[in-house]
């Protein structure tokens, strides 16, 4: 197998990954502890994700829309895919697989979340929980607060206001040569 390339940072995300992760968490919490030691969460998630459509979003509004839509319309499909994934992983509990290497700087957000978990002594902390707590404490601005001062009115900033483009003045010689041009000229046949 070849070397795995590090992916660049992206400004979009697959909402389905979060839905599958939440469903895997829910279903694994219902499993027996002796069964859990044979289940690799990453294998269950990838198995399920490979059987579900991707739902990408590049904005918070798009994220919320995709998340709510998929939660309502695809809940059964996600639950079935995760159930099948758990069954598939359990079929061969002694198989060995080498997980993809995780580079140290690959996901800065994961590194930051792990640092927050250590600092707050909460190993189960998620980004969703961090945002919720910050909003409750008033430390995080809401989307409305951030957009309140982000508008700009054209023509009110700086010295240069909009002016129509000036047309160059043509000399009579230029006008004469312009009238000589014709698409019916023999040179264009």
mmCIF file of N, CA and C in Angstrom, residues 46-164:
data_model
loop_
_atom_site.group_PDB
_atom_site.id
_atom_site.type_symbol
_atom_site.label_atom_id
_atom_site.label_comp_id
_atom_site.label_asym_id
_atom_site.label_seq_id
_atom_site.Cartn_x
_atom_site.Cartn_y
_atom_site.Cartn_z
ATOM 1 N N UNK A 46 -16.789 3.987 8.902
ATOM 2 C CA UNK A 46 -16.452 3.988 7.473
ATOM 3 C C UNK A 46 -17.332 3.021 6.699
ATOM 4 N N UNK A 47 -17.640 1.861 7.278
ATOM 5 C CA UNK A 47 -18.528 0.904 6.620
ATOM 6 C C UNK A 47 -19.884 1.560 6.355
ATOM 7 N N UNK A 48 -20.439 2.223 7.373
ATOM 8 C CA UNK A 48 -21.744 2.871 7.228
ATOM 9 C C UNK A 48 -21.683 4.039 6.242
ATOM 10 N N UNK A 49 -20.645 4.861 6.339
ATOM 11 C CA UNK A 49 -20.532 6.020 5.438
ATOM 12 C C UNK A 49 -20.422 5.610 3.978
ATOM 13 N N UNK A 50 -19.791 4.473 3.716
ATOM 14 C CA UNK A 50 -19.657 4.004 2.337
ATOM 15 C C UNK A 50 -20.978 3.517 1.759
ATOM 16 N N UNK A 51 -21.992 3.383 2.592
ATOM 17 C CA UNK A 51 -23.300 2.937 2.130
ATOM 18 C C UNK A 51 -24.350 4.047 2.182
ATOM 19 N N UNK A 52 -23.919 5.245 2.468
ATOM 20 C CA UNK A 52 -24.829 6.382 2.576
ATOM 21 C C UNK A 52 -24.371 7.513 1.659
ATOM 22 N N UNK A 53 -25.308 8.369 1.222
ATOM 23 C CA UNK A 53 -24.906 9.503 0.378
ATOM 24 C C UNK A 53 -24.188 10.572 1.196
ATOM 25 N N UNK A 54 -23.319 11.295 0.541
ATOM 26 C CA UNK A 54 -22.616 12.406 1.195
ATOM 27 C C UNK A 54 -23.537 13.622 1.216
ATOM 28 N N UNK A 55 -23.458 14.390 2.272
ATOM 29 C CA UNK A 55 -24.240 15.622 2.405
ATOM 30 C C UNK A 55 -23.287 16.739 2.818
ATOM 31 N N UNK A 56 -22.678 17.390 1.835
ATOM 32 C CA UNK A 56 -21.683 18.413 2.128
ATOM 33 C C UNK A 56 -22.328 19.772 2.362
ATOM 34 N N UNK A 57 -21.695 20.544 3.221
ATOM 35 C CA UNK A 57 -22.130 21.909 3.501
ATOM 36 C C UNK A 57 -20.892 22.785 3.638
ATOM 37 N N UNK A 58 -21.024 24.043 3.211
ATOM 38 C CA UNK A 58 -19.887 24.963 3.308
ATOM 39 C C UNK A 58 -20.217 26.197 4.139
ATOM 40 N N UNK A 59 -21.408 26.237 4.712
ATOM 41 C CA UNK A 59 -21.781 27.361 5.574
ATOM 42 C C UNK A 59 -22.577 26.827 6.761
ATOM 43 N N UNK A 60 -22.714 27.650 7.794
ATOM 44 C CA UNK A 60 -23.485 27.222 8.965
ATOM 45 C C UNK A 60 -24.941 26.985 8.597
ATOM 46 N N UNK A 61 -25.480 27.863 7.766
ATOM 47 C CA UNK A 61 -26.874 27.720 7.347
ATOM 48 C C UNK A 61 -27.048 26.427 6.555
ATOM 49 N N UNK A 62 -26.122 26.151 5.652
ATOM 50 C CA UNK A 62 -26.165 24.911 4.877
ATOM 51 C C UNK A 62 -26.009 23.693 5.764
ATOM 52 N N UNK A 63 -25.123 23.807 6.761
ATOM 53 C CA UNK A 63 -24.902 22.706 7.703
ATOM 54 C C UNK A 63 -26.200 22.391 8.449
ATOM 55 N N UNK A 64 -26.830 23.440 8.995
ATOM 56 C CA UNK A 64 -28.074 23.237 9.751
ATOM 57 C C UNK A 64 -29.157 22.639 8.863
ATOM 58 N N UNK A 65 -29.272 23.142 7.632
ATOM 59 C CA UNK A 65 -30.284 22.633 6.705
ATOM 60 C C UNK A 65 -30.054 21.158 6.407
ATOM 61 N N UNK A 66 -28.824 20.802 6.033
ATOM 62 C CA UNK A 66 -28.508 19.409 5.706
ATOM 63 C C UNK A 66 -28.703 18.507 6.924
ATOM 64 N N UNK A 67 -28.282 18.985 8.091
ATOM 65 C CA UNK A 67 -28.391 18.179 9.315
ATOM 66 C C UNK A 67 -29.859 17.896 9.643
ATOM 67 N N UNK A 68 -30.689 18.940 9.629
ATOM 68 C CA UNK A 68 -32.109 18.767 9.946
ATOM 69 C C UNK A 68 -32.813 17.909 8.903
ATOM 70 N N UNK A 69 -32.507 18.152 7.640
ATOM 71 C CA UNK A 69 -33.133 17.380 6.562
ATOM 72 C C UNK A 69 -32.774 15.898 6.685
ATOM 73 N N UNK A 70 -31.499 15.614 6.882
ATOM 74 C CA UNK A 70 -31.055 14.225 6.989
ATOM 75 C C UNK A 70 -31.576 13.574 8.265
ATOM 76 N N UNK A 71 -31.645 14.338 9.348
ATOM 77 C CA UNK A 71 -32.167 13.790 10.606
ATOM 78 C C UNK A 71 -33.618 13.355 10.448
ATOM 79 N N UNK A 72 -34.392 14.127 9.700
ATOM 80 C CA UNK A 72 -35.805 13.793 9.486
ATOM 81 C C UNK A 72 -35.982 12.698 8.438
ATOM 82 N N UNK A 73 -35.356 12.873 7.290
ATOM 83 C CA UNK A 73 -35.646 12.018 6.146
ATOM 84 C C UNK A 73 -34.789 10.762 6.065
ATOM 85 N N UNK A 74 -33.610 10.769 6.647
ATOM 86 C CA UNK A 74 -32.701 9.641 6.461
ATOM 87 C C UNK A 74 -32.387 8.901 7.758
ATOM 88 N N UNK A 75 -33.123 9.186 8.815
ATOM 89 C CA UNK A 75 -32.838 8.554 10.104
ATOM 90 C C UNK A 75 -32.835 7.031 9.989
ATOM 91 N N UNK A 76 -33.855 6.479 9.368
ATOM 92 C CA UNK A 76 -33.983 5.021 9.236
ATOM 93 C C UNK A 76 -32.812 4.453 8.429
ATOM 94 N N UNK A 77 -32.465 5.129 7.335
ATOM 95 C CA UNK A 77 -31.375 4.665 6.470
ATOM 96 C C UNK A 77 -30.035 4.693 7.220
ATOM 97 N N UNK A 78 -29.791 5.736 7.989
ATOM 98 C CA UNK A 78 -28.547 5.843 8.764
ATOM 99 C C UNK A 78 -28.500 4.756 9.832
ATOM 100 N N UNK A 79 -29.611 4.563 10.537
ATOM 101 C CA UNK A 79 -29.660 3.538 11.588
ATOM 102 C C UNK A 79 -29.425 2.145 11.003
ATOM 103 N N UNK A 80 -30.026 1.865 9.844
ATOM 104 C CA UNK A 80 -29.835 0.554 9.203
ATOM 105 C C UNK A 80 -28.391 0.355 8.763
ATOM 106 N N UNK A 81 -27.791 1.401 8.182
ATOM 107 C CA UNK A 81 -26.400 1.295 7.723
ATOM 108 C C UNK A 81 -25.460 1.046 8.903
ATOM 109 N N UNK A 82 -25.699 1.704 10.020
ATOM 110 C CA UNK A 82 -24.853 1.506 11.207
ATOM 111 C C UNK A 82 -25.063 0.108 11.778
ATOM 112 N N UNK A 83 -26.300 -0.354 11.808
ATOM 113 C CA UNK A 83 -26.585 -1.706 12.300
ATOM 114 C C UNK A 83 -25.866 -2.753 11.437
ATOM 115 N N UNK A 84 -25.918 -2.578 10.116
ATOM 116 C CA UNK A 84 -25.217 -3.490 9.200
ATOM 117 C C UNK A 84 -23.709 -3.405 9.410
ATOM 118 N N UNK A 85 -23.211 -2.211 9.651
ATOM 119 C CA UNK A 85 -21.771 -2.024 9.856
ATOM 120 C C UNK A 85 -21.305 -2.742 11.115
ATOM 121 N N UNK A 86 -22.065 -2.632 12.183
ATOM 122 C CA UNK A 86 -21.702 -3.323 13.429
ATOM 123 C C UNK A 86 -21.711 -4.828 13.207
ATOM 124 N N UNK A 87 -22.728 -5.316 12.505
ATOM 125 C CA UNK A 87 -22.809 -6.753 12.224
ATOM 126 C C UNK A 87 -21.627 -7.208 11.377
ATOM 127 N N UNK A 88 -21.245 -6.411 10.382
ATOM 128 C CA UNK A 88 -20.133 -6.781 9.503
ATOM 129 C C UNK A 88 -18.808 -6.801 10.257
ATOM 130 N N UNK A 89 -18.610 -5.852 11.139
ATOM 131 C CA UNK A 89 -17.366 -5.795 11.909
ATOM 132 C C UNK A 89 -17.308 -6.949 12.906
ATOM 133 N N UNK A 90 -18.450 -7.340 13.446
ATOM 134 C CA UNK A 90 -18.495 -8.442 14.414
ATOM 135 C C UNK A 90 -18.342 -9.816 13.768
ATOM 136 N N UNK A 91 -18.604 -9.931 12.470
ATOM 137 C CA UNK A 91 -18.516 -11.222 11.790
ATOM 138 C C UNK A 91 -17.120 -11.804 11.906
ATOM 139 N N UNK A 92 -16.111 -10.980 11.788
ATOM 140 C CA UNK A 92 -14.728 -11.449 11.835
ATOM 141 C C UNK A 92 -13.977 -10.693 12.933
ATOM 142 N N UNK A 93 -14.201 -11.039 14.199
ATOM 143 C CA UNK A 93 -13.612 -10.264 15.298
ATOM 144 C C UNK A 93 -12.104 -10.400 15.432
ATOM 145 N N UNK A 94 -11.495 -11.446 14.854
ATOM 146 C CA UNK A 94 -10.049 -11.606 15.028
ATOM 147 C C UNK A 94 -9.247 -11.076 13.846
ATOM 148 N N UNK A 95 -9.935 -10.506 12.874
ATOM 149 C CA UNK A 95 -9.180 -9.957 11.747
ATOM 150 C C UNK A 95 -8.395 -8.748 12.227
ATOM 151 N N UNK A 96 -7.263 -8.569 11.607
ATOM 152 C CA UNK A 96 -6.432 -7.428 11.987
ATOM 153 C C UNK A 96 -6.431 -6.417 10.860
ATOM 154 N N UNK A 97 -6.414 -5.188 11.223
ATOM 155 C CA UNK A 97 -6.320 -4.126 10.229
ATOM 156 C C UNK A 97 -5.456 -3.028 10.810
ATOM 157 N N UNK A 98 -4.730 -2.397 9.931
ATOM 158 C CA UNK A 98 -3.869 -1.304 10.366
ATOM 159 C C UNK A 98 -4.572 -0.001 10.024
ATOM 160 N N UNK A 99 -4.910 0.803 11.015
ATOM 161 C CA UNK A 99 -5.609 2.059 10.734
ATOM 162 C C UNK A 99 -4.711 3.043 9.992
ATOM 163 N N UNK A 100 -5.351 3.992 9.315
ATOM 164 C CA UNK A 100 -4.603 5.032 8.621
ATOM 165 C C UNK A 100 -3.829 5.851 9.643
ATOM 166 N N UNK A 101 -2.597 6.233 9.306
ATOM 167 C CA UNK A 101 -1.835 7.051 10.259
ATOM 168 C C UNK A 101 -2.439 8.448 10.359
ATOM 169 N N UNK A 102 -2.495 8.952 11.556
ATOM 170 C CA UNK A 102 -2.999 10.301 11.788
ATOM 171 C C UNK A 102 -1.798 11.189 12.028
ATOM 172 N N UNK A 103 -1.606 12.166 11.147
ATOM 173 C CA UNK A 103 -0.458 13.056 11.300
ATOM 174 C C UNK A 103 -0.736 14.054 12.416
ATOM 175 N N UNK A 104 0.314 14.549 13.016
ATOM 176 C CA UNK A 104 0.181 15.455 14.155
ATOM 177 C C UNK A 104 -0.533 16.753 13.778
ATOM 178 N N UNK A 105 -0.228 17.315 12.621
ATOM 179 C CA UNK A 105 -0.839 18.584 12.249
ATOM 180 C C UNK A 105 -1.985 18.426 11.287
ATOM 181 N N UNK A 106 -2.441 17.211 11.054
ATOM 182 C CA UNK A 106 -3.477 16.950 10.065
ATOM 183 C C UNK A 106 -4.788 17.629 10.367
ATOM 184 N N UNK A 107 -5.254 17.505 11.563
ATOM 185 C CA UNK A 107 -6.529 18.115 11.926
ATOM 186 C C UNK A 107 -6.310 18.981 13.152
ATOM 187 N N UNK A 108 -6.136 20.244 12.909
ATOM 188 C CA UNK A 108 -5.888 21.168 14.009
ATOM 189 C C UNK A 108 -7.056 21.195 14.984
ATOM 190 N N UNK A 109 -8.264 21.049 14.455
ATOM 191 C CA UNK A 109 -9.428 21.091 15.340
ATOM 192 C C UNK A 109 -9.431 19.912 16.302
ATOM 193 N N UNK A 110 -8.995 18.744 15.842
ATOM 194 C CA UNK A 110 -8.928 17.578 16.728
ATOM 195 C C UNK A 110 -7.876 17.779 17.818
ATOM 196 N N UNK A 111 -6.759 18.390 17.445
ATOM 197 C CA UNK A 111 -5.706 18.665 18.422
ATOM 198 C C UNK A 111 -6.230 19.646 19.473
ATOM 199 N N UNK A 112 -6.923 20.686 19.010
ATOM 200 C CA UNK A 112 -7.473 21.676 19.942
ATOM 201 C C UNK A 112 -8.508 21.044 20.866
ATOM 202 N N UNK A 113 -9.363 20.177 20.305
ATOM 203 C CA UNK A 113 -10.381 19.534 21.129
ATOM 204 C C UNK A 113 -9.742 18.637 22.183
ATOM 205 N N UNK A 114 -8.691 17.926 21.813
ATOM 206 C CA UNK A 114 -8.027 17.062 22.805
ATOM 207 C C UNK A 114 -7.374 17.903 23.905
ATOM 208 N N UNK A 115 -6.837 19.072 23.548
ATOM 209 C CA UNK A 115 -6.264 19.958 24.561
ATOM 210 C C UNK A 115 -7.347 20.492 25.504
ATOM 211 N N UNK A 116 -8.515 20.819 24.938
ATOM 212 C CA UNK A 116 -9.632 21.262 25.778
ATOM 213 C C UNK A 116 -10.090 20.144 26.711
ATOM 214 N N UNK A 117 -10.142 18.930 26.190
ATOM 215 C CA UNK A 117 -10.544 17.784 27.013
ATOM 216 C C UNK A 117 -9.601 17.614 28.202
ATOM 217 N N UNK A 118 -8.298 17.738 27.938
ATOM 218 C CA UNK A 118 -7.309 17.604 29.019
ATOM 219 C C UNK A 118 -7.430 18.752 30.017
ATOM 220 N N UNK A 119 -7.548 19.973 29.510
ATOM 221 C CA UNK A 119 -7.603 21.144 30.387
ATOM 222 C C UNK A 119 -8.851 21.139 31.266
ATOM 223 N N UNK A 120 -9.966 20.673 30.711
ATOM 224 C CA UNK A 120 -11.223 20.673 31.462
ATOM 225 C C UNK A 120 -11.490 19.345 32.166
ATOM 226 N N UNK A 121 -10.580 18.384 31.979
ATOM 227 C CA UNK A 121 -10.718 17.054 32.586
ATOM 228 C C UNK A 121 -12.046 16.405 32.204
ATOM 229 N N UNK A 122 -12.381 16.497 30.911
ATOM 230 C CA UNK A 122 -13.615 15.901 30.397
ATOM 231 C C UNK A 122 -13.293 15.140 29.113
ATOM 232 N N UNK A 123 -12.971 13.845 29.204
ATOM 233 C CA UNK A 123 -12.548 13.078 28.036
ATOM 234 C C UNK A 123 -13.632 12.887 26.974
ATOM 235 N N UNK A 124 -14.901 13.083 27.319
ATOM 236 C CA UNK A 124 -15.987 12.884 26.358
ATOM 237 C C UNK A 124 -16.461 14.190 25.711
ATOM 238 N N UNK A 125 -15.766 15.289 25.932
ATOM 239 C CA UNK A 125 -16.163 16.602 25.440
ATOM 240 C C UNK A 125 -16.191 16.618 23.917
ATOM 241 N N UNK A 126 -17.241 17.206 23.328
ATOM 242 C CA UNK A 126 -17.359 17.341 21.873
ATOM 243 C C UNK A 126 -17.399 18.825 21.520
ATOM 244 N N UNK A 127 -17.189 19.138 20.223
ATOM 245 C CA UNK A 127 -17.243 20.528 19.784
ATOM 246 C C UNK A 127 -18.638 21.101 19.992
ATOM 247 N N UNK A 128 -19.641 20.282 19.790
ATOM 248 C CA UNK A 128 -21.014 20.740 19.975
ATOM 249 C C UNK A 128 -21.221 21.202 21.419
ATOM 250 N N UNK A 129 -20.688 20.439 22.358
ATOM 251 C CA UNK A 129 -20.797 20.773 23.779
ATOM 252 C C UNK A 129 -20.000 22.041 24.105
ATOM 253 N N UNK A 130 -18.827 22.196 23.502
ATOM 254 C CA UNK A 130 -18.003 23.393 23.725
ATOM 255 C C UNK A 130 -18.767 24.636 23.281
ATOM 256 N N UNK A 131 -19.349 24.585 22.079
ATOM 257 C CA UNK A 131 -20.092 25.732 21.552
ATOM 258 C C UNK A 131 -21.295 26.034 22.442
ATOM 259 N N UNK A 132 -22.016 24.996 22.849
ATOM 260 C CA UNK A 132 -23.194 25.188 23.700
ATOM 261 C C UNK A 132 -22.809 25.874 25.012
ATOM 262 N N UNK A 133 -21.729 25.418 25.618
ATOM 263 C CA UNK A 133 -21.296 26.007 26.894
ATOM 264 C C UNK A 133 -20.840 27.452 26.726
ATOM 265 N N UNK A 134 -20.138 27.727 25.637
ATOM 266 C CA UNK A 134 -19.696 29.101 25.390
ATOM 267 C C UNK A 134 -20.886 30.025 25.165
ATOM 268 N N UNK A 135 -21.888 29.543 24.445
ATOM 269 C CA UNK A 135 -23.073 30.367 24.218
ATOM 270 C C UNK A 135 -23.839 30.601 25.515
ATOM 271 N N UNK A 136 -23.910 29.598 26.364
ATOM 272 C CA UNK A 136 -24.596 29.754 27.649
ATOM 273 C C UNK A 136 -23.883 30.771 28.536
ATOM 274 N N UNK A 137 -22.556 30.762 28.476
ATOM 275 C CA UNK A 137 -21.799 31.681 29.325
ATOM 276 C C UNK A 137 -21.758 33.093 28.751
ATOM 277 N N UNK A 138 -22.197 33.243 27.503
ATOM 278 C CA UNK A 138 -22.170 34.553 26.871
ATOM 279 C C UNK A 138 -20.834 34.877 26.243
ATOM 280 N N UNK A 139 -19.907 33.932 26.251
ATOM 281 C CA UNK A 139 -18.575 34.167 25.694
ATOM 282 C C UNK A 139 -18.578 34.085 24.178
ATOM 283 N N UNK A 140 -19.525 33.350 23.614
ATOM 284 C CA UNK A 140 -19.567 33.194 22.161
ATOM 285 C C UNK A 140 -20.643 34.103 21.586
ATOM 286 N N UNK A 141 -20.305 34.778 20.494
ATOM 287 C CA UNK A 141 -21.284 35.611 19.822
ATOM 288 C C UNK A 141 -22.223 34.721 19.028
ATOM 289 N N UNK A 142 -23.463 35.117 18.938
ATOM 290 C CA UNK A 142 -24.387 34.382 18.089
ATOM 291 C C UNK A 142 -24.176 34.841 16.657
ATOM 292 N N UNK A 143 -24.745 34.125 15.720
ATOM 293 C CA UNK A 143 -24.601 34.482 14.308
ATOM 294 C C UNK A 143 -25.184 35.867 14.050
ATOM 295 N N UNK A 144 -26.291 36.202 14.707
ATOM 296 C CA UNK A 144 -26.904 37.517 14.538
ATOM 297 C C UNK A 144 -25.974 38.622 15.025
ATOM 298 N N UNK A 145 -25.276 38.389 16.144
ATOM 299 C CA UNK A 145 -24.330 39.379 16.659
ATOM 300 C C UNK A 145 -23.190 39.608 15.681
ATOM 301 N N UNK A 146 -22.701 38.523 15.093
ATOM 302 C CA UNK A 146 -21.570 38.641 14.173
ATOM 303 C C UNK A 146 -21.969 39.375 12.901
ATOM 304 N N UNK A 147 -23.204 39.183 12.437
ATOM 305 C CA UNK A 147 -23.646 39.797 11.191
ATOM 306 C C UNK A 147 -24.182 41.212 11.389
ATOM 307 N N UNK A 148 -24.399 41.639 12.629
ATOM 308 C CA UNK A 148 -24.994 42.944 12.899
ATOM 309 C C UNK A 148 -24.144 44.085 12.360
ATOM 310 N N UNK A 149 -22.833 43.964 12.416
ATOM 311 C CA UNK A 149 -21.956 45.054 11.993
ATOM 312 C C UNK A 149 -21.167 44.702 10.741
ATOM 313 N N UNK A 150 -21.578 43.674 10.047
ATOM 314 C CA UNK A 150 -20.789 43.247 8.899
ATOM 315 C C UNK A 150 -21.258 43.871 7.590
ATOM 316 N N UNK A 151 -22.342 44.651 7.610
ATOM 317 C CA UNK A 151 -22.827 45.228 6.369
ATOM 318 C C UNK A 151 -22.032 46.482 6.013
ATOM 319 N N UNK A 152 -21.950 46.744 4.728
ATOM 320 C CA UNK A 152 -21.273 47.945 4.249
ATOM 321 C C UNK A 152 -22.185 48.615 3.250
ATOM 322 N N UNK A 153 -22.190 49.913 3.280
ATOM 323 C CA UNK A 153 -22.985 50.647 2.311
ATOM 324 C C UNK A 153 -22.040 51.227 1.279
ATOM 325 N N UNK A 154 -22.264 50.948 -0.005
ATOM 326 C CA UNK A 154 -21.372 51.460 -1.040
ATOM 327 C C UNK A 154 -21.383 52.990 -1.072
ATOM 328 N N UNK A 155 -20.253 53.560 -1.360
ATOM 329 C CA UNK A 155 -20.154 54.998 -1.513
ATOM 330 C C UNK A 155 -19.977 55.759 -0.216
ATOM 331 N N UNK A 156 -19.911 55.076 0.908
ATOM 332 C CA UNK A 156 -19.768 55.784 2.178
ATOM 333 C C UNK A 156 -18.390 55.605 2.779
ATOM 334 N N UNK A 157 -17.511 54.872 2.108
ATOM 335 C CA UNK A 157 -16.186 54.611 2.648
ATOM 336 C C UNK A 157 -15.128 55.147 1.699
ATOM 337 N N UNK A 158 -14.155 55.825 2.239
ATOM 338 C CA UNK A 158 -13.025 56.286 1.449
ATOM 339 C C UNK A 158 -13.334 57.539 0.652
ATOM 340 N N UNK A 159 -12.300 58.032 -0.046
ATOM 341 C CA UNK A 159 -12.432 59.264 -0.812
ATOM 342 C C UNK A 159 -13.084 59.030 -2.163
ATOM 343 N N UNK A 160 -12.711 57.942 -2.798
ATOM 344 C CA UNK A 160 -13.160 57.720 -4.171
ATOM 345 C C UNK A 160 -14.581 57.220 -4.233
ATOM 346 N N UNK A 161 -15.439 58.027 -4.811
ATOM 347 C CA UNK A 161 -16.800 57.560 -5.026
ATOM 348 C C UNK A 161 -16.903 57.084 -6.469
ATOM 349 N N UNK A 162 -17.971 56.448 -6.786
ATOM 350 C CA UNK A 162 -18.134 55.892 -8.119
ATOM 351 C C UNK A 162 -18.294 57.010 -9.121
ATOM 352 N N UNK A 163 -17.584 56.872 -10.248
ATOM 353 C CA UNK A 163 -17.687 57.846 -11.323
ATOM 354 C C UNK A 163 -17.785 57.077 -12.627
ATOM 355 N N UNK A 164 -18.566 57.596 -13.579
ATOM 356 C CA UNK A 164 -18.666 56.881 -14.856
ATOM 357 C C UNK A 164 -17.313 56.864 -15.562
#
